[in-house]
PDB file of C-alpha atoms in Angstrom:
ATOM      1  CA  UNK A   1       0.000   0.000   0.000  1.00  0.00           C
ATOM      2  CA  UNK A   2       1.286   3.441  -0.881  1.00  0.00           C
ATOM      3  CA  UNK A   3       1.927   5.327   2.349  1.00  0.00           C
ATOM      4  CA  UNK A   4       1.455   8.705   0.687  1.00  0.00           C
ATOM      5  CA  UNK A   5      -2.104   7.629  -0.106  1.00  0.00           C
ATOM      6  CA  UNK A   6      -2.628   6.609   3.526  1.00  0.00           C
ATOM      7  CA  UNK A   7      -1.227   9.925   4.748  1.00  0.00           C
ATOM      8  CA  UNK A   8      -3.474  11.815   2.347  1.00  0.00           C
ATOM      9  CA  UNK A   9      -6.505   9.798   3.433  1.00  0.00           C
ATOM     10  CA  UNK A  10      -5.862  10.514   7.103  1.00  0.00           C
ATOM     11  CA  UNK A  11      -5.306  14.206   6.307  1.00  0.00           C
ATOM     12  CA  UNK A  12      -8.617  14.365   4.416  1.00  0.00           C
ATOM     13  CA  UNK A  13     -10.437  12.585   7.238  1.00  0.00           C
ATOM     14  CA  UNK A  14      -8.961  15.085   9.684  1.00  0.00           C
ATOM     15  CA  UNK A  15     -10.123  18.011   7.553  1.00  0.00           C
ATOM     16  CA  UNK A  16     -13.592  16.466   7.290  1.00  0.00           C
ATOM     17  CA  UNK A  17     -13.732  16.032  11.059  1.00  0.00           C
ATOM     18  CA  UNK A  18     -12.694  19.645  11.545  1.00  0.00           C
ATOM     19  CA  UNK A  19     -15.297  20.930   9.103  1.00  0.00           C
ATOM     20  CA  UNK A  20     -18.080  18.868  10.657  1.00  0.00           C
ATOM     21  CA  UNK A  21     -20.654  20.761  12.714  1.00  0.00           C
ATOM     22  CA  UNK A  22     -20.933  17.780  15.078  1.00  0.00           C
ATOM     23  CA  UNK A  23     -19.833  18.176  18.715  1.00  0.00           C
ATOM     24  CA  UNK A  24     -17.000  15.693  18.081  1.00  0.00           C
ATOM     25  CA  UNK A  25     -15.276  18.282  15.882  1.00  0.00           C
ATOM     26  CA  UNK A  26     -13.920  20.402  18.738  1.00  0.00           C
ATOM     27  CA  UNK A  27     -10.408  21.767  18.264  1.00  0.00           C
ATOM     28  CA  UNK A  28      -8.907  19.410  20.820  1.00  0.00           C
ATOM     29  CA  UNK A  29     -10.442  16.314  19.238  1.00  0.00           C
ATOM     30  CA  UNK A  30      -9.327  17.397  15.770  1.00  0.00           C
ATOM     31  CA  UNK A  31      -5.758  18.061  16.930  1.00  0.00           C
ATOM     32  CA  UNK A  32      -5.598  14.728  18.772  1.00  0.00           C
ATOM     33  CA  UNK A  33      -6.999  12.914  15.722  1.00  0.00           C
ATOM     34  CA  UNK A  34      -4.445  14.572  13.428  1.00  0.00           C
ATOM     35  CA  UNK A  35      -1.543  13.959  15.801  1.00  0.00           C
ATOM     36  CA  UNK A  36      -2.514  10.327  16.267  1.00  0.00           C
ATOM     37  CA  UNK A  37      -2.907   9.930  12.509  1.00  0.00           C
ATOM     38  CA  UNK A  38       0.567  11.380  11.927  1.00  0.00           C
ATOM     39  CA  UNK A  39       2.032   9.048  14.524  1.00  0.00           C
ATOM     40  CA  UNK A  40       0.374   5.983  12.967  1.00  0.00           C
ATOM     41  CA  UNK A  41       1.514   6.941   9.467  1.00  0.00           C
ATOM     42  CA  UNK A  42       5.065   7.479  10.759  1.00  0.00           C
ATOM     43  CA  UNK A  43       5.033   4.121  12.581  1.00  0.00           C
ATOM     44  CA  UNK A  44       4.071   2.389   9.341  1.00  0.00           C
ATOM     45  CA  UNK A  45       6.193   4.477   6.957  1.00  0.00           C
ATOM     46  CA  UNK A  46       9.554   4.824   8.670  1.00  0.00           C
ATOM     47  CA  UNK A  47      10.343   1.108   9.249  1.00  0.00           C
ATOM     48  CA  UNK A  48       9.180   0.180   5.746  1.00  0.00           C
ATOM     49  CA  UNK A  49      11.312   2.930   4.195  1.00  0.00           C
ATOM     50  CA  UNK A  50      14.321   1.852   6.268  1.00  0.00           C
ATOM     51  CA  UNK A  51      13.893  -1.778   5.171  1.00  0.00           C
ATOM     52  CA  UNK A  52      13.625  -0.773   1.514  1.00  0.00           C
ATOM     53  CA  UNK A  53      16.684   1.450   1.831  1.00  0.00           C
ATOM     54  CA  UNK A  54      18.672  -1.386   3.426  1.00  0.00           C
ATOM     55  CA  UNK A  55      17.610  -3.815   0.683  1.00  0.00           C
ATOM     56  CA  UNK A  56      18.552  -1.283  -2.007  1.00  0.00           C
ATOM     57  CA  UNK A  57      21.972  -0.784  -0.391  1.00  0.00           C
ATOM     58  CA  UNK A  58      22.544  -4.557  -0.354  1.00  0.00           C
ATOM     59  CA  UNK A  59      21.529  -4.720  -4.015  1.00  0.00           C
ATOM     60  CA  UNK A  60      24.064  -2.021  -4.863  1.00  0.00           C
ATOM     61  CA  UNK A  61      26.721  -3.920  -2.905  1.00  0.00           C
ATOM     62  CA  UNK A  62      25.913  -7.139  -4.770  1.00  0.00           C
ATOM     63  CA  UNK A  63      25.706  -5.642  -8.258  1.00  0.00           C
ATOM     64  CA  UNK A  64      28.551  -3.145  -8.051  1.00  0.00           C
ATOM     65  CA  UNK A  65      31.016  -4.074  -5.313  1.00  0.00           C
ATOM     66  CA  UNK A  66      33.848  -1.596  -4.865  1.00  0.00           C
ATOM     67  CA  UNK A  67      36.114  -3.840  -2.774  1.00  0.00           C
ATOM     68  CA  UNK A  68      37.156  -6.174  -5.581  1.00  0.00           C
ATOM     69  CA  UNK A  69      38.018  -3.507  -8.173  1.00  0.00           C
ATOM     70  CA  UNK A  70      41.409  -4.344  -9.709  1.00  0.00           C
ATOM     71  CA  UNK A  71      42.575  -0.879 -10.706  1.00  0.00           C
ATOM     72  CA  UNK A  72      41.675   2.773 -10.249  1.00  0.00           C
ATOM     73  CA  UNK A  73      39.806   3.022 -13.562  1.00  0.00           C
ATOM     74  CA  UNK A  74      37.565   0.066 -12.664  1.00  0.00           C
ATOM     75  CA  UNK A  75      36.952   1.456  -9.193  1.00  0.00           C
ATOM     76  CA  UNK A  76      36.048   4.871 -10.619  1.00  0.00           C
ATOM     77  CA  UNK A  77      33.748   3.352 -13.232  1.00  0.00           C
ATOM     78  CA  UNK A  78      31.968   1.223 -10.627  1.00  0.00           C
ATOM     79  CA  UNK A  79      31.677   4.157  -8.262  1.00  0.00           C
ATOM     80  CA  UNK A  80      29.973   6.225 -10.976  1.00  0.00           C
ATOM     81  CA  UNK A  81      27.637   3.374 -11.919  1.00  0.00           C
ATOM     82  CA  UNK A  82      26.900   2.747  -8.253  1.00  0.00           C
ATOM     83  CA  UNK A  83      26.100   6.415  -7.660  1.00  0.00           C
ATOM     84  CA  UNK A  84      23.633   6.327 -10.563  1.00  0.00           C
ATOM     85  CA  UNK A  85      22.020   3.136  -9.231  1.00  0.00           C
ATOM     86  CA  UNK A  86      21.807   4.563  -5.698  1.00  0.00           C
ATOM     87  CA  UNK A  87      20.159   7.678  -7.082  1.00  0.00           C
ATOM     88  CA  UNK A  88      17.667   5.591  -9.058  1.00  0.00           C
ATOM     89  CA  UNK A  89      16.863   3.464  -6.002  1.00  0.00           C
ATOM     90  CA  UNK A  90      16.787   6.589  -3.803  1.00  0.00           C
ATOM     91  CA  UNK A  91      19.364   5.136  -1.436  1.00  0.00           C
ATOM     92  CA  UNK A  92      21.158   8.468  -1.359  1.00  0.00           C
ATOM     93  CA  UNK A  93      18.094  10.259   0.078  1.00  0.00           C
ATOM     94  CA  UNK A  94      18.068  10.972   3.792  1.00  0.00           C
ATOM     95  CA  UNK A  95      14.750  10.446   5.554  1.00  0.00           C
ATOM     96  CA  UNK A  96      14.963  13.783   7.348  1.00  0.00           C
ATOM     97  CA  UNK A  97      15.698  15.739   4.170  1.00  0.00           C
ATOM     98  CA  UNK A  98      13.095  14.057   2.011  1.00  0.00           C
ATOM     99  CA  UNK A  99      10.332  16.653   1.800  1.00  0.00           C
ATOM    100  CA  UNK A 100       7.781  14.250   0.391  1.00  0.00           C
ATOM    101  CA  UNK A 101       8.266  11.855   3.285  1.00  0.00           C
ATOM    102  CA  UNK A 102       7.878  14.689   5.747  1.00  0.00           C
ATOM    103  CA  UNK A 103       4.654  15.809   4.128  1.00  0.00           C
ATOM    104  CA  UNK A 104       3.248  12.280   4.147  1.00  0.00           C
ATOM    105  CA  UNK A 105       3.962  11.911   7.843  1.00  0.00           C
ATOM    106  CA  UNK A 106       3.068  15.438   8.935  1.00  0.00           C
ATOM    107  CA  UNK A 107       0.083  15.873   6.589  1.00  0.00           C
ATOM    108  CA  UNK A 108      -2.541  14.710   9.092  1.00  0.00           C
ATOM    109  CA  UNK A 109      -1.069  16.879  11.840  1.00  0.00           C
ATOM    110  CA  UNK A 110      -0.908  19.932   9.584  1.00  0.00           C
ATOM    111  CA  UNK A 111      -4.460  19.357   8.395  1.00  0.00           C
ATOM    112  CA  UNK A 112      -5.638  19.009  11.985  1.00  0.00           C
ATOM    113  CA  UNK A 113      -4.085  22.350  12.811  1.00  0.00           C
ATOM    114  CA  UNK A 114      -5.841  23.888   9.802  1.00  0.00           C
ATOM    115  CA  UNK A 115      -9.139  22.095  10.515  1.00  0.00           C
ATOM    116  CA  UNK A 116      -9.123  23.291  14.112  1.00  0.00           C
ATOM    117  CA  UNK A 117      -9.665  26.817  12.813  1.00  0.00           C
ATOM    118  CA  UNK A 118     -12.391  26.030  10.277  1.00  0.00           C
ATOM    119  CA  UNK A 119     -15.729  27.756  10.872  1.00  0.00           C
ATOM    120  CA  UNK A 120     -17.414  24.454  11.832  1.00  0.00           C
ATOM    121  CA  UNK A 121     -15.067  24.025  14.799  1.00  0.00           C
ATOM    122  CA  UNK A 122     -16.630  25.911  17.642  1.00  0.00           C
ATOM    123  CA  UNK A 123     -14.205  24.755  20.282  1.00  0.00           C
ATOM    124  CA  UNK A 124     -17.017  23.394  22.430  1.00  0.00           C
ATOM    125  CA  UNK A 125     -17.190  19.733  23.097  1.00  0.00           C
TER     126      UNK A 125
END
């Protein structure tokens, strides 16, 4: 399952809860719902991304090992090919600097903050 779709779904549900005129849509409930949604998305996304990154690194090690290069030209050629493969597999991306990952995880929390100030949220509960 695509975690960006899950993050978007939780964000939309949070916005819908915040826009609802029902008593359950108080600011506190909306913020708790969004924070919990962000936490659940992060708990599912981060370990899966780490496992995929580790598998991609092992694949790069298996396909283009640098340790057994005979000469400098071979080592340089493999290093360039490996860098291209790592970029394709997104091994070179850091989780903290990946904006898309951050938006997927923080989307529900950000939408809860926005939904808390929608006109339907009266703050009473």
